[in-house]
CSV table of C-alpha atoms in Angstrom, one decimal:
chain,number,residue,atom,x,y,z
A,1332,VAL,CA,-3.8,-11.8,-7.4
A,1333,VAL,CA,-1.0,-9.3,-8.0
A,1334,ALA,CA,2.3,-10.9,-6.7
A,1335,ALA,CA,3.9,-9.2,-3.7
A,1336,PHE,CA,7.3,-10.3,-5.0
A,1337,GLN,CA,8.1,-10.3,-8.7
A,1338,ASP,CA,9.6,-13.8,-8.8
A,1339,ASN,CA,6.2,-15.2,-7.4
A,1340,ALA,CA,4.3,-14.1,-10.5
A,1341,ASN,CA,3.2,-17.2,-12.4
A,1342,TYR,CA,0.7,-15.6,-14.9
A,1343,ILE,CA,0.4,-12.4,-17.0
A,1344,ARG,CA,-2.9,-10.8,-17.9
A,1345,VAL,CA,-3.5,-10.6,-21.7
A,1346,TYR,CA,-6.4,-8.6,-23.1
A,1347,ALA,CA,-7.9,-10.5,-26.1
A,1348,PRO,CA,-9.3,-8.3,-28.9
A,1349,THR,CA,-12.8,-8.8,-30.1
A,1350,ASN,CA,-15.1,-7.6,-32.8
A,1351,GLU,CA,-18.0,-7.0,-30.4
A,1352,PHE,CA,-18.4,-3.4,-29.4
A,1353,ILE,CA,-20.8,-1.5,-27.2
A,1354,SER,CA,-21.5,2.3,-27.2
A,1355,THR,CA,-20.4,4.0,-23.9
A,1356,ARG,CA,-20.4,7.5,-22.4
A,1357,SER,CA,-17.3,8.6,-20.6
A,1358,ASN,CA,-16.9,11.3,-18.1
A,1359,GLN,CA,-13.6,12.4,-16.5
A,1360,PHE,CA,-13.2,15.2,-13.9
A,1361,SER,CA,-10.1,16.3,-12.0
A,1362,GLU,CA,-9.5,19.3,-9.7
A,1363,VAL,CA,-6.8,20.4,-7.2
A,1364,PHE,CA,-7.7,23.1,-4.7
A,1365,VAL,CA,-5.1,24.6,-2.5
A,1366,ILE,CA,-5.5,26.9,0.5
A,1367,SER,CA,-2.3,28.8,1.6
A,1368,PRO,CA,-2.9,31.8,3.8
A,1369,ALA,CA,0.9,32.7,3.7
A,1370,GLY,CA,0.8,33.2,-0.1
A,1371,ASN,CA,4.2,34.4,-1.3
A,1372,LYS,CA,5.3,35.8,2.1
A,1373,SER,CA,8.8,35.2,3.3
A,1374,SER,CA,9.6,32.7,6.1
A,1375,ILE,CA,10.2,35.7,8.5
A,1376,GLN,CA,6.7,37.0,7.8
A,1377,GLU,CA,5.2,33.5,8.1
A,1378,LYS,CA,6.4,33.4,11.8
A,1379,GLU,CA,4.4,36.6,12.6
A,1380,LEU,CA,1.0,35.0,12.3
A,1381,PHE,CA,0.0,31.4,13.3
A,1382,ILE,CA,-2.4,31.1,10.3
A,1383,HIS,CA,0.6,31.5,7.9
A,1384,ARG,CA,1.9,28.1,9.1
A,1385,LEU,CA,-1.2,26.4,7.9
A,1386,SER,CA,-2.1,25.1,4.4
A,1387,ASP,CA,-4.4,22.6,2.9
A,1388,GLN,CA,-4.6,20.8,-0.5
A,1389,LEU,CA,-7.5,18.9,-1.9
A,1390,SER,CA,-7.4,16.8,-5.0
A,1391,VAL,CA,-10.4,15.1,-6.7
A,1392,ARG,CA,-10.4,12.7,-9.7
A,1393,LEU,CA,-13.5,11.0,-11.0
A,1394,ASP,CA,-13.7,8.7,-14.0
A,1395,ARG,CA,-16.8,6.8,-15.2
A,1396,LYS,CA,-17.9,4.7,-18.2
A,1397,SER,CA,-21.5,3.8,-18.7
A,1398,LYS,CA,-23.9,2.6,-21.4
A,1399,GLU,CA,-27.4,3.6,-22.2
A,1400,GLU,CA,-27.2,6.6,-19.8
A,1401,SER,CA,-29.1,9.7,-20.5
A,1402,ILE,CA,-27.1,12.7,-21.7
A,1403,LEU,CA,-28.0,14.9,-18.8
A,1404,SER,CA,-27.0,12.2,-16.3
A,1405,SER,CA,-23.7,11.5,-18.1
A,1406,LEU,CA,-22.7,15.2,-18.0
A,1407,ASN,CA,-22.7,15.1,-14.2
A,1408,PRO,CA,-19.2,13.9,-13.0
A,1409,PHE,CA,-20.5,13.5,-9.4
A,1410,HIS,CA,-23.2,11.0,-10.3
A,1411,GLN,CA,-21.3,7.8,-9.5
A,1412,ASP,CA,-24.2,5.8,-8.0
A,1413,LEU,CA,-25.5,4.2,-11.2
A,1414,ALA,CA,-27.5,1.1,-11.6
A,1415,ASP,CA,-25.4,-2.0,-12.4
A,1416,THR,CA,-27.2,-2.4,-15.7
A,1417,LEU,CA,-25.8,0.9,-16.9
A,1418,LEU,CA,-22.3,0.9,-15.4
A,1419,ILE,CA,-19.2,-0.4,-17.1
A,1420,SER,CA,-16.5,1.1,-14.8
A,1421,ALA,CA,-16.3,3.8,-12.1
A,1422,ASN,CA,-13.2,5.1,-10.4
A,1423,SER,CA,-12.9,7.9,-7.9
A,1424,SER,CA,-10.0,9.3,-5.9
A,1425,LEU,CA,-10.3,11.9,-3.1
A,1426,ARG,CA,-7.3,13.1,-1.2
A,1427,ASN,CA,-7.0,16.0,1.3
A,1428,THR,CA,-3.9,16.9,3.2
A,1429,PHE,CA,-3.7,19.5,6.0
A,1430,TYR,CA,-0.1,20.9,6.6
A,1431,TYR,CA,1.4,22.6,9.6
A,1432,ASN,CA,4.8,24.2,9.0
A,1433,LYS,CA,5.1,22.6,5.6
A,1434,ASN,CA,8.2,24.6,4.6
A,1435,SER,CA,9.8,24.6,8.0
A,1436,PRO,CA,13.2,22.8,8.1
A,1437,VAL,CA,12.9,22.1,11.8
A,1438,PHE,CA,9.4,20.8,12.7
A,1439,GLY,CA,6.1,20.1,11.0
A,1440,PHE,CA,3.3,17.7,10.6
A,1441,ASP,CA,0.6,16.8,8.0
A,1442,LEU,CA,-2.8,15.0,8.3
A,1443,THR,CA,-4.0,13.1,5.2
A,1444,TRP,CA,-7.4,11.6,4.4
A,1445,LEU,CA,-7.8,9.6,1.2
A,1446,GLU,CA,-10.4,7.4,-0.4
A,1447,ASN,CA,-10.1,5.4,-3.6
A,1448,ARG,CA,-13.1,3.6,-5.1
A,1449,ASN,CA,-13.0,1.3,-8.1
A,1450,LYS,CA,-16.0,-0.7,-9.5
A,1451,VAL,CA,-15.6,-2.6,-12.8
A,1452,PHE,CA,-17.7,-5.0,-14.8
A,1453,LEU,CA,-15.9,-8.2,-15.7
A,1454,THR,CA,-17.0,-11.4,-17.4
A,1455,SER,CA,-17.5,-12.9,-14.0
A,1456,GLY,CA,-19.6,-10.0,-12.7
A,1457,PHE,CA,-18.8,-6.8,-10.8
A,1458,GLU,CA,-15.8,-6.4,-8.6
A,1459,THR,CA,-15.6,-3.5,-6.2
A,1460,ARG,CA,-12.6,-2.1,-4.3
A,1461,ILE,CA,-12.7,0.6,-1.6
A,1462,GLN,CA,-9.6,1.8,0.2
A,1463,ARG,CA,-9.7,4.6,3.0
A,1464,SER,CA,-6.8,5.8,4.9
A,1465,ARG,CA,-6.2,8.4,7.7
A,1466,ILE,CA,-2.5,9.3,8.0
A,1467,LEU,CA,-0.6,11.5,10.4
A,1468,ASN,CA,3.0,12.3,9.7
A,1469,ILE,CA,5.2,14.2,12.3
A,1470,ARG,CA,8.8,15.2,11.6
A,1471,TRP,CA,11.4,16.9,13.8
A,1472,ASN,CA,15.0,17.8,12.8
A,1473,ILE,CA,16.7,17.4,16.2
A,1474,ASN,CA,19.8,18.9,14.7
A,1475,ARG,CA,21.6,19.2,11.3
A,1476,ALA,CA,22.4,15.5,11.3
A,1477,VAL,CA,19.5,13.7,13.0
A,1478,LEU,CA,15.9,13.6,11.8
A,1479,ALA,CA,13.1,11.9,13.8
A,1480,SER,CA,9.7,11.1,12.3
A,1481,LEU,CA,6.5,9.4,13.4
A,1482,ASN,CA,3.8,7.9,11.3
A,1483,PHE,CA,0.3,6.9,12.3
A,1484,GLU,CA,-2.1,5.2,9.9
A,1485,ASN,CA,-5.6,4.0,10.2
A,1486,GLY,CA,-7.5,2.5,7.3
A,1487,ASP,CA,-10.2,0.3,5.7
A,1488,GLN,CA,-9.8,-2.0,2.8
A,1489,ILE,CA,-13.0,-3.5,1.3
A,1490,ASN,CA,-13.2,-5.9,-1.6
A,1491,GLN,CA,-16.4,-7.3,-3.1
A,1492,SER,CA,-16.7,-9.9,-5.9
A,1493,GLU,CA,-19.9,-11.3,-7.3
A,1494,PHE,CA,-18.3,-14.5,-8.6
A,1495,PHE,CA,-15.2,-15.2,-6.3
A,1496,LEU,CA,-16.8,-15.4,-2.8
A,1497,ASN,CA,-13.4,-15.9,-1.2
A,1498,ARG,CA,-12.3,-12.5,-2.5
A,1499,SER,CA,-14.9,-10.6,-0.5
A,1500,TYR,CA,-13.5,-9.1,2.7
A,1501,SER,CA,-13.4,-6.0,4.8
A,1502,ILE,CA,-10.0,-5.3,6.5
A,1503,TYR,CA,-9.6,-2.8,9.3
A,1504,SER,CA,-6.0,-1.8,10.0
A,1505,ASN,CA,-3.9,0.3,12.3
A,1506,GLY,CA,-0.2,1.1,12.0
A,1507,THR,CA,2.6,3.1,13.8
A,1508,GLU,CA,6.1,3.7,12.4
A,1509,PRO,CA,8.8,5.7,14.3
A,1510,LYS,CA,11.9,6.4,12.2
A,1511,LEU,CA,15.3,7.9,13.0
A,1512,SER,CA,17.6,9.2,10.3
A,1513,PHE,CA,21.3,10.0,10.7
A,1514,GLN,CA,23.0,12.1,7.9
A,1515,PRO,CA,26.2,13.8,9.0
A,1516,GLY,CA,27.0,15.0,5.5
A,1517,ASN,CA,26.0,14.7,1.9
A,1518,ASN,CA,27.7,11.3,1.3
A,1519,PHE,CA,26.3,9.1,4.0
A,1520,ARG,CA,22.9,8.4,5.5
A,1521,LEU,CA,21.7,5.7,8.0
A,1522,ILE,CA,18.0,5.0,8.7
A,1523,ALA,CA,16.5,2.8,11.5
A,1524,SER,CA,12.8,2.2,11.9
A,1525,TYR,CA,10.3,0.0,13.6
A,1526,LYS,CA,6.7,-0.6,12.3
A,1527,TYR,CA,3.8,-2.0,14.2
A,1528,GLY,CA,0.7,-3.2,12.2
A,1529,ASP,CA,-2.6,-4.7,13.2
A,1530,LYS,CA,-5.1,-5.9,10.6
A,1531,LYS,CA,-8.5,-7.4,11.2
A,1532,ASN,CA,-11.0,-9.0,8.8
A,1533,THR,CA,-14.5,-8.0,10.0
A,1534,THR,CA,-16.4,-10.3,7.7
A,1535,GLY,CA,-16.9,-14.1,7.9
A,1536,ASP,CA,-16.9,-16.4,10.9
A,1537,ILE,CA,-13.1,-16.7,11.6
A,1538,LYS,CA,-12.4,-13.0,12.0
A,1539,GLU,CA,-8.8,-13.2,10.8
A,1540,ARG,CA,-6.2,-11.0,12.5
A,1541,ALA,CA,-2.6,-10.3,11.7
A,1542,ILE,CA,-0.2,-8.5,14.1
A,1543,SER,CA,3.1,-7.6,12.7
A,1544,ASN,CA,6.4,-6.1,14.0
A,1545,ARG,CA,8.9,-4.9,11.5
A,1546,PHE,CA,12.5,-3.8,12.2
A,1547,MET,CA,14.4,-2.2,9.3
A,1548,MET,CA,17.9,-0.7,8.8
A,1549,GLU,CA,19.0,1.1,5.7
A,1550,MET,CA,22.3,2.6,4.7
A,1551,LYS,CA,23.2,4.8,1.7
A,1552,TYR,CA,26.5,6.1,0.5
A,1553,THR,CA,26.9,8.5,-2.3
A,1554,ALA,CA,30.1,9.3,-4.2
A,1555,ILE,CA,29.7,12.7,-6.0
A,1556,ASN,CA,29.8,12.3,-9.8
A,1557,SER,CA,30.5,8.6,-9.4
A,1558,GLY,CA,27.4,6.8,-8.1
A,1559,ASN,CA,25.8,5.4,-5.0
A,1560,ILE,CA,25.2,2.2,-3.0
A,1561,THR,CA,22.2,1.3,-0.9
A,1562,ALA,CA,22.0,-1.6,1.5
A,1563,LYS,CA,18.9,-2.5,3.7
A,1564,ALA,CA,17.7,-5.4,5.9
A,1565,SER,CA,14.4,-6.1,7.6
A,1566,VAL,CA,13.1,-8.5,10.2
A,1567,ILE,CA,9.2,-9.0,10.1
A,1568,ASN,CA,7.5,-11.0,12.8
A,1569,ILE,CA,3.8,-11.8,12.1
A,1570,ASN,CA,1.3,-13.5,14.3
A,1571,TYR,CA,-1.7,-14.6,12.2
A,1572,ASN,CA,-4.6,-16.6,13.7
A,1573,ALA,CA,-5.6,-18.5,10.5
A,1574,SER,CA,-4.2,-20.5,7.6
A,1575,ASP,CA,-1.8,-18.4,5.5
A,1576,ASP,CA,-2.7,-20.4,2.3
A,1577,SER,CA,-5.6,-18.3,1.0
A,1578,PHE,CA,-6.3,-15.2,-1.0
A,1579,LEU,CA,-7.2,-13.2,2.2
A,1580,ALA,CA,-4.1,-14.3,4.0
A,1581,TYR,CA,-1.9,-13.2,1.0
A,1582,GLU,CA,-3.6,-9.8,1.1
A,1583,MET,CA,-3.4,-9.3,4.9
A,1584,LEU,CA,0.2,-10.7,5.1
A,1585,GLU,CA,1.4,-8.8,2.0
A,1586,GLY,CA,3.0,-11.9,0.7
A,1587,PHE,CA,4.8,-12.8,3.9
A,1588,LYS,CA,4.2,-15.9,6.1
A,1589,ASN,CA,3.0,-16.4,9.6
A,1590,GLY,CA,6.1,-16.3,11.8
A,1591,LYS,CA,9.5,-14.8,11.3
A,1592,ASN,CA,10.5,-13.3,7.9
A,1593,LEU,CA,13.8,-11.8,6.7
A,1594,THR,CA,14.5,-9.6,3.7
A,1595,TRP,CA,17.7,-7.8,2.6
A,1596,GLY,CA,19.0,-6.2,-0.4
A,1597,VAL,CA,21.8,-4.2,-2.1
A,1598,ALA,CA,21.6,-1.7,-4.9
A,1599,MET,CA,24.5,0.0,-6.7
A,1600,GLN,CA,24.4,2.7,-9.3
A,1601,ARG,CA,27.5,3.6,-11.1
A,1602,THR,CA,28.2,6.3,-13.7
A,1603,LEU,CA,30.8,5.0,-16.1
A,1604,ASN,CA,31.0,8.2,-18.2
A,1605,ASN,CA,28.8,11.1,-19.1
A,1606,SER,CA,26.4,9.0,-21.2
A,1607,ILE,CA,26.4,5.5,-19.6
A,1608,GLN,CA,25.0,4.4,-16.3
A,1609,LEU,CA,25.2,0.9,-14.7
A,1610,SER,CA,22.8,-0.4,-12.1
A,1611,LEU,CA,23.1,-3.6,-10.1
A,1612,THR,CA,20.5,-4.9,-7.8
A,1613,TYR,CA,20.3,-7.9,-5.4
A,1614,ASP,CA,17.4,-8.8,-3.1
A,1615,GLY,CA,17.0,-11.8,-0.8
A,1616,ARG,CA,14.3,-13.1,1.5
A,1617,LYS,CA,13.7,-15.9,3.9
A,1618,LEU,CA,10.1,-16.5,4.8
A,1619,GLN,CA,8.9,-18.8,7.6
A,1620,ASP,CA,9.4,-22.5,6.7
A,1621,SER,CA,10.4,-21.5,3.2
A,1622,PRO,CA,13.8,-21.7,1.4
A,1623,ILE,CA,16.0,-18.6,0.8
A,1624,VAL,CA,15.2,-16.8,-2.5
A,1625,HIS,CA,17.8,-14.7,-4.3
A,1626,THR,CA,17.0,-12.2,-7.0
A,1627,GLY,CA,19.4,-10.1,-9.0
A,1628,GLY,CA,19.4,-7.7,-11.8
A,1629,VAL,CA,21.6,-5.6,-14.0
A,1630,GLN,CA,20.7,-2.6,-16.1
A,1631,PHE,CA,22.6,-0.3,-18.6
A,1632,ARG,CA,21.3,3.1,-19.5
A,1633,ALA,CA,22.7,5.2,-22.3
A,1634,PHE,CA,21.9,9.0,-22.5
A,1635,PHE,CA,22.1,10.5,-25.9
């Protein structure tokens, strides 16, 4: 399981080389398709027709590796439904975003639909992951200093494993996040947000469900030609109807615990001269019924 917090990671994945090889056929396909009725028209011309406010972008990426597949079949990038005996791995990514007033500095929204599929053959059998999301983002610049945004997200997360039965699940989720940003000038910005999330596992007998409420505050101050400092804090309350000591719970709770969770952090970036940059980071968290964890880091960058 990929650790939600870096200090929780107890293992690393190491790929061991072998002298056993198999012959495979690979097929990769990627395409981006954009519809923009406004073309290169100016913002004044865009306001003349409603259709000039609309645009759409579709991106497709397909990647497949197979063995003992016929040449004609392997040349078709859209042939993803292969028999398990032929398939080594298959990945597909589809993303479509519809924009309204994409370039407007005052108001606009976008609607995104995406689907990612991954199927890979491991020594323990096939493991399949499917993730679908429907996302609506709305933004409104109330004035030069205040920006309001609203995010709605609905999705499905499906995992199937032939060997690890406890890693097979189907999670249906809904989420809403209103956000308010205050930026009176170029040096200071303050963000406040609230996020509501509802996740349900539709497989098994327990029907696990996690309802979360997250409150977040973030502040950023920038000194021109000198550096910046960012501070943030979050309170996450989660109501989970099952034991949180399982693979599924770790996935649904995103590494947090059932109950009240706190996270905070400070990051500072300082430019010492034209070629050296110093970064300091500190993160802390207090999960329900767990001790406080502090994590810090320092980084030097030299530009030649």
